[in-house]
Coordinates of C-alpha atoms and ligand atoms in Angstrom, one line a residue:
M159 CA 17.7 -36.6 -6.2
S160 CA 16.1 -34.3 -8.8
W161 CA 16.8 -30.7 -9.6
H162 CA 14.1 -28.1 -10.0
I163 CA 15.3 -25.0 -11.9
L164 CA 13.3 -21.8 -11.7
G165 CA 13.7 -19.5 -14.6
A166 CA 14.4 -20.9 -18.1
G167 CA 16.3 -17.7 -19.0
S168 CA 20.0 -17.5 -19.8
L169 CA 21.8 -19.0 -16.8
G170 CA 18.9 -21.3 -15.8
S171 CA 18.9 -22.9 -19.3
L172 CA 22.6 -23.2 -19.4
W173 CA 22.6 -25.1 -16.1
A174 CA 19.5 -27.2 -17.0
A175 CA 20.9 -28.3 -20.4
R176 CA 24.3 -29.3 -19.0
L177 CA 22.9 -31.1 -16.0
A178 CA 20.3 -33.0 -18.1
R179 CA 22.8 -34.2 -20.7
C180 CA 24.9 -35.9 -18.1
G181 CA 21.9 -37.8 -16.8
E182 CA 20.7 -35.6 -14.0
D183 CA 16.9 -35.5 -13.4
V184 CA 16.0 -31.8 -14.2
T185 CA 12.5 -30.2 -14.1
L186 CA 12.0 -26.5 -15.1
I187 CA 9.6 -24.2 -13.3
L188 CA 8.0 -21.7 -15.6
R189 CA 6.3 -18.5 -14.7
N190 CA 2.7 -19.2 -15.9
A191 CA 0.5 -21.2 -18.1
A192 CA 1.3 -19.1 -21.2
R193 CA 5.0 -19.7 -20.7
L194 CA 4.4 -23.4 -20.2
Q195 CA 2.4 -23.6 -23.4
A196 CA 5.1 -21.6 -25.4
Y197 CA 7.7 -24.0 -24.0
Q198 CA 5.8 -27.1 -25.0
Q199 CA 5.3 -25.6 -28.5
A200 CA 9.1 -25.0 -28.7
G201 CA 9.6 -28.7 -27.9
G202 CA 12.1 -27.9 -25.1
L203 CA 15.2 -25.8 -24.4
T204 CA 17.8 -25.3 -27.0
L205 CA 21.4 -24.7 -26.0
V206 CA 23.8 -23.3 -28.6
E207 CA 27.4 -24.0 -27.9
Q208 CA 30.3 -23.3 -30.3
G209 CA 27.7 -22.8 -33.1
Q210 CA 26.0 -26.2 -32.4
A211 CA 22.4 -26.2 -31.3
Q212 CA 21.1 -29.1 -29.1
L213 CA 17.4 -29.5 -28.1
H214 CA 16.7 -30.7 -24.6
A215 CA 13.0 -31.8 -24.1
L216 CA 13.0 -31.3 -20.3
P217 CA 9.9 -31.6 -18.2
A218 CA 8.4 -28.3 -17.1
Q219 CA 5.8 -27.3 -14.5
L220 CA 4.2 -24.3 -12.9
P221 CA 5.1 -22.8 -9.5
D222 CA 1.8 -24.2 -8.0
D223 CA 2.5 -27.8 -9.0
E224 CA 2.3 -30.2 -6.1
Q225 CA 5.5 -32.1 -6.5
P226 CA 7.8 -31.4 -3.5
I227 CA 11.1 -29.6 -4.1
Q228 CA 14.3 -31.0 -2.6
R229 CA 16.9 -29.0 -4.5
L230 CA 16.1 -25.7 -6.3
L231 CA 18.3 -23.7 -8.5
L232 CA 17.0 -20.2 -8.5
A233 CA 18.0 -18.7 -11.8
C234 CA 16.0 -15.4 -12.0
K235 CA 17.0 -11.8 -11.7
A236 CA 17.7 -10.5 -8.2
Y237 CA 14.5 -8.5 -8.0
D238 CA 12.4 -11.6 -8.8
A239 CA 14.2 -13.9 -6.3
A240 CA 12.1 -13.3 -3.2
P241 CA 8.7 -13.3 -4.8
A242 CA 9.6 -16.4 -6.8
V243 CA 10.7 -18.3 -3.6
A244 CA 7.6 -17.1 -1.7
S245 CA 5.5 -18.7 -4.4
L246 CA 7.4 -22.0 -4.0
A247 CA 7.8 -22.0 -0.2
P248 CA 4.9 -24.5 0.5
R249 CA 6.5 -27.0 -1.9
L250 CA 9.9 -27.0 -0.2
A251 CA 10.6 -30.4 1.4
S252 CA 12.3 -30.7 4.8
G253 CA 16.0 -30.2 4.4
A254 CA 15.5 -28.5 1.0
E255 CA 18.5 -26.8 -0.6
L256 CA 18.3 -23.6 -2.7
I257 CA 21.1 -22.4 -4.9
L258 CA 20.9 -18.7 -5.4
L259 CA 22.5 -17.6 -8.7
Q260 CA 21.7 -13.9 -8.5
N261 CA 24.3 -11.2 -9.1
G262 CA 24.8 -8.4 -6.6
L263 CA 23.8 -8.5 -2.9
G264 CA 20.6 -8.2 -0.9
S265 CA 18.4 -10.7 -2.7
Q266 CA 20.2 -13.7 -1.0
D267 CA 19.2 -12.3 2.4
E268 CA 15.7 -11.6 1.3
V269 CA 15.3 -15.2 0.2
A270 CA 17.0 -16.7 3.3
R271 CA 14.6 -14.7 5.5
L272 CA 11.6 -16.2 3.7
V273 CA 12.7 -19.8 4.1
P274 CA 14.7 -20.2 7.3
Q275 CA 14.1 -23.9 7.2
A276 CA 16.0 -24.4 3.9
R277 CA 19.7 -24.4 3.3
C278 CA 20.6 -21.4 1.1
I279 CA 23.7 -21.7 -1.0
F280 CA 24.9 -18.5 -2.6
A281 CA 26.6 -18.5 -6.0
S282 CA 28.7 -16.0 -7.9
S283 CA 29.3 -16.7 -11.6
T284 CA 31.4 -15.3 -14.4
E285 CA 29.9 -17.5 -17.0
G286 CA 28.2 -15.7 -19.9
A287 CA 25.0 -16.7 -21.7
F288 CA 22.2 -14.9 -23.6
R289 CA 18.8 -15.6 -25.0
Q290 CA 18.8 -15.5 -28.8
A291 CA 15.1 -16.4 -29.0
D292 CA 12.5 -17.8 -26.6
F293 CA 13.9 -21.0 -25.0
Q294 CA 17.1 -20.7 -27.0
V295 CA 20.2 -19.8 -25.2
V296 CA 23.7 -19.2 -26.4
F297 CA 26.7 -20.2 -24.2
A298 CA 28.7 -17.1 -24.8
G299 CA 31.6 -17.1 -22.4
H300 CA 33.2 -19.8 -20.4
G301 CA 33.7 -18.8 -16.8
H302 CA 33.7 -20.0 -13.3
T303 CA 31.1 -20.3 -10.5
W304 CA 31.8 -20.0 -6.8
L305 CA 29.3 -21.5 -4.4
G306 CA 29.2 -21.2 -0.6
D307 CA 27.1 -21.2 2.4
P308 CA 27.8 -18.5 5.0
L309 CA 26.2 -20.6 7.7
R310 CA 27.7 -24.1 7.0
P311 CA 31.1 -24.7 5.7
Q312 CA 30.5 -28.3 4.5
P313 CA 30.1 -28.6 0.7
P314 CA 27.0 -30.5 -0.5
A315 CA 27.6 -33.9 -2.0
W316 CA 26.0 -32.9 -5.3
L317 CA 29.0 -30.8 -6.3
D318 CA 30.2 -34.0 -8.0
A319 CA 27.3 -33.7 -10.4
L320 CA 28.4 -30.2 -11.4
H321 CA 31.8 -31.6 -12.1
T322 CA 30.4 -34.3 -14.3
A323 CA 28.2 -31.7 -16.1
G324 CA 31.3 -29.7 -16.9
I325 CA 30.2 -26.7 -14.8
A326 CA 33.5 -25.2 -13.6
H327 CA 33.1 -24.4 -10.0
D328 CA 34.7 -24.1 -6.6
W329 CA 33.3 -24.3 -3.1
S330 CA 34.1 -21.1 -1.4
L331 CA 34.5 -20.7 2.4
D332 CA 34.0 -17.0 2.0
I333 CA 31.3 -16.5 -0.6
H334 CA 30.4 -13.0 0.8
S335 CA 33.9 -11.9 -0.2
R336 CA 33.3 -13.2 -3.8
L337 CA 29.9 -11.5 -4.0
W338 CA 31.2 -8.2 -2.7
R339 CA 34.2 -8.2 -5.1
K340 CA 31.9 -8.8 -8.1
L341 CA 29.5 -6.2 -6.8
A342 CA 32.3 -3.6 -6.5
L343 CA 33.5 -4.5 -10.1
N344 CA 30.0 -4.1 -11.4
C345 CA 29.5 -0.8 -9.6
A346 CA 32.7 0.6 -10.9
I347 CA 32.0 -0.4 -14.6
N348 CA 28.4 -0.9 -15.4
P349 CA 26.7 2.4 -14.4
L350 CA 29.4 4.4 -16.2
T351 CA 28.8 2.4 -19.4
V352 CA 25.1 3.3 -19.2
L353 CA 25.7 7.0 -18.5
H354 CA 28.3 7.3 -21.2
D355 CA 26.4 4.9 -23.5
C356 CA 29.6 3.1 -24.3
R357 CA 31.3 -0.3 -24.4
N358 CA 33.4 -1.3 -21.4
G359 CA 36.7 -0.3 -23.2
E360 CA 35.6 3.3 -23.7
L361 CA 35.8 3.8 -19.9
R362 CA 39.6 4.1 -20.6
E363 CA 38.7 7.6 -21.7
H364 CA 37.3 8.4 -18.2
P365 CA 40.2 7.3 -15.9
A366 CA 39.5 9.8 -13.1
E367 CA 35.8 8.8 -12.8
V368 CA 36.8 5.1 -12.6
A369 CA 39.7 5.8 -10.1
N370 CA 37.4 7.9 -7.8
L371 CA 34.8 5.2 -7.7
C372 CA 37.4 2.5 -7.0
A373 CA 38.8 4.5 -4.2
E374 CA 35.4 4.9 -2.6
L375 CA 34.4 1.2 -3.2
T376 CA 37.7 0.2 -1.6
E377 CA 36.8 2.3 1.5
L378 CA 33.3 0.8 1.6
L379 CA 34.6 -2.8 1.4
Q380 CA 37.1 -2.2 4.1
R381 CA 34.5 -0.6 6.4
C382 CA 32.2 -3.6 5.7
G383 CA 34.9 -6.0 6.9
Q384 CA 35.7 -7.1 3.4
S385 CA 39.4 -6.3 3.2
S386 CA 40.4 -9.2 0.9
A387 CA 37.6 -8.2 -1.5
A388 CA 39.1 -4.6 -1.5
E389 CA 42.6 -5.7 -2.4
N390 CA 43.8 -4.0 -5.6
L391 CA 40.3 -3.3 -6.7
H392 CA 41.3 -0.5 -9.1
G393 CA 43.9 -2.7 -10.8
E394 CA 41.3 -5.5 -11.4
V395 CA 38.7 -3.0 -12.6
Q396 CA 41.3 -1.7 -15.2
R397 CA 42.1 -5.3 -16.1
V398 CA 38.4 -6.2 -16.7
I399 CA 37.8 -3.0 -18.7
Q400 CA 40.8 -4.0 -20.9
A401 CA 39.8 -7.7 -21.2
T402 CA 36.1 -6.9 -22.0
A403 CA 36.8 -3.7 -24.0
A404 CA 34.6 -4.7 -26.9
N405 CA 31.6 -5.8 -24.8
Y406 CA 28.6 -3.9 -23.5
S407 CA 28.1 -4.4 -19.8
S408 CA 25.1 -6.4 -18.7
M409 CA 23.5 -3.2 -17.3
H410 CA 24.1 -1.4 -20.6
Q411 CA 22.3 -4.3 -22.4
D412 CA 19.4 -4.2 -19.9
V413 CA 18.9 -0.5 -20.4
Q414 CA 19.4 -0.7 -24.2
H415 CA 16.7 -3.4 -24.4
R416 CA 14.4 -1.5 -22.0
R417 CA 14.6 -4.3 -19.4
R418 CA 14.6 -3.6 -15.7
S419 CA 18.2 -3.4 -14.3
E420 CA 19.6 -4.9 -11.1
I421 CA 20.6 -1.4 -9.8
A422 CA 19.0 -1.9 -6.4
Y423 CA 21.2 -5.0 -5.7
L424 CA 24.4 -3.3 -7.0
L425 CA 24.8 0.5 -6.5
G426 CA 21.6 0.7 -4.4
Y427 CA 23.0 -2.0 -2.0
A428 CA 26.4 -0.3 -1.9
C429 CA 24.9 3.1 -1.1
Q430 CA 22.7 1.6 1.6
A431 CA 25.7 -0.2 3.2
A432 CA 27.6 3.1 3.2
K433 CA 24.7 4.8 4.9
R434 CA 24.5 2.1 7.6
H435 CA 28.2 2.7 8.3
D436 CA 27.9 6.5 8.3
L437 CA 30.3 6.6 5.4
A438 CA 30.2 9.6 3.0
L439 CA 31.0 8.4 -0.5
P440 CA 30.2 11.4 -2.7
H441 CA 31.1 9.9 -6.1
L442 CA 29.3 6.7 -5.5
Q443 CA 26.2 8.5 -4.2
A444 CA 26.2 11.0 -7.1
L445 CA 26.6 8.1 -9.6
H446 CA 23.6 6.3 -8.0
Q447 CA 21.5 9.5 -8.3
R448 CA 22.6 10.1 -11.9
L449 CA 21.8 6.5 -12.8
Q450 CA 18.4 6.7 -11.2
G451 CA 17.6 9.9 -13.1
H452 CA 18.7 8.3 -16.3
L453 CA 16.5 5.2 -15.8
Q454 CA 13.5 7.3 -14.7
A455 CA 13.9 9.5 -17.8
R456 CA 13.5 6.4 -19.9
G457 CA 10.5 5.1 -18.0
L458 CA 12.5 2.2 -16.4
P459 CA 12.4 1.2 -12.7
S460 CA 15.1 3.0 -10.7
H461 CA 15.1 0.7 -7.7
Ligands
NAD572 P1 17.2 -14.0 -17.5 O1 16.3 -12.8 -17.5 O2 17.8 -14.5 -18.8 O3 16.4 -15.3 -16.9 C1 15.6 -15.2 -15.8 C2 14.4 -16.0 -16.0 O4 13.7 -16.2 -14.8 C3 13.4 -15.4 -17.0 O5 13.0 -16.4 -18.0 C4 12.2 -15.1 -16.2 O6 10.9 -15.2 -16.9 C5 12.3 -16.2 -15.1 N1 11.5 -15.9 -13.9 C6 11.5 -14.8 -13.1 N2 10.6 -14.9 -12.1 C7 10.1 -16.1 -12.2 C8 9.1 -16.9 -11.5 N3 8.5 -16.3 -10.4 N4 8.8 -18.1 -11.9 C9 9.3 -18.6 -13.0 N5 10.3 -18.0 -13.8 C10 10.6 -16.8 -13.4 O7 18.3 -13.8 -16.4 P2 19.8 -14.3 -16.4 O8 20.6 -13.6 -17.4 O9 19.8 -15.8 -16.5 O10 20.3 -13.9 -15.0 C11 19.9 -14.5 -13.8 C12 20.9 -14.0 -12.7 O11 22.2 -14.4 -13.0 C13 20.9 -12.5 -12.6 O12 21.1 -12.0 -11.3 C14 22.2 -12.1 -13.5 O13 22.8 -10.9 -13.1 C15 23.1 -13.3 -13.1 N6 24.1 -13.5 -14.1 C16 23.8 -13.7 -15.4 C17 24.8 -14.0 -16.3 C18 24.5 -14.2 -17.8 O14 25.5 -14.3 -18.6 N7 23.3 -14.2 -18.2 C19 26.1 -14.1 -15.9 C20 26.4 -14.0 -14.5 C21 25.4 -13.7 -13.6
KPL573 O1 30.1 -8.6 -15.0 C1 30.2 -7.7 -15.8 C2 28.9 -7.2 -16.4 O2 28.8 -6.7 -17.5 O3 27.9 -7.4 -15.6 C3 31.5 -7.1 -16.2 C4 32.0 -7.6 -17.5 C5 32.5 -7.5 -15.2 C6 31.4 -5.6 -16.2 O4 31.2 -5.1 -14.9

């Protein structure tokens, strides 16, 4: 069975190249005719791993191609996920499976609502990749990907293909917990790095701000029934700040490069959840407003 991968960006290319080189049948879905032409001119996707570049001339097509889709890896940003799936919905075969690689929360439910007939598998990844040029992606950080289906505990048979492709993963029986934990980490670190315009490590100079956010995020997770995701959140945030001290967070990089951020699916989602539960979280709400103001002042979307 073949793979369709929507989004030849960082993670999409990383998955596409590794699946294709172990013999999987992979087709890319590109945004429009101009992107398809640029891809054809580039001759394929290049993955740079440990300094070695390898070109993969994978077939590519447009969203309105007629080929039915059985298994789709959705590798776009959270805010693009629902519109992208809406454009592909007529092509989904019966029993189609979607793997949703988006960070944060909210986009998975938007997609699942659009295609109730398909199986939606949620993913949370700590792998790192970035685009160094058009259709050239650098595998920057080995990590792990957790996959799970909140509605069906049985793992899909194709997990073996991920294993063969060297994509480190586990099937998770509680993928929501993984996604909430990552969302909380991202909410405690990323917005502060944008507002202080600093690397992750410099947050060690703002211990009270980090501690206050962790306390409120812990309360939120507990109220949302995510007690295991809440466990020792502050300790893990401090560990991640230390371990990634020299890095700029993904949100800092987005703002720096004047790209739209995923704020709505991180802090925005957290603040909405607090509101639904009638929970007052003054530090988190103030952070959300400060970040929105910061983005608006730079002409970037704040939702
Ligand atoms: P990216 O911006 O590099 O790639 C997304 C690609 O999707 C772009 O090429 C974009 O043009 C394409 N796209 C968007 N809508 C489309 C459409 N309708 N049709 C065709 N193509 C479309 O993004 P990324 O860094 O790969 O991130 C994807 C998701 O994975 C995000 O939610 C991100 O937070 C998460 N994530 C990324 C990393 C990483 O290291 N890059 C790590 C962990 C999680
Ligand atoms: O995932 C991250 C990001 O930059 O998005 C870390 C390193 C955990 C910081 O929140």
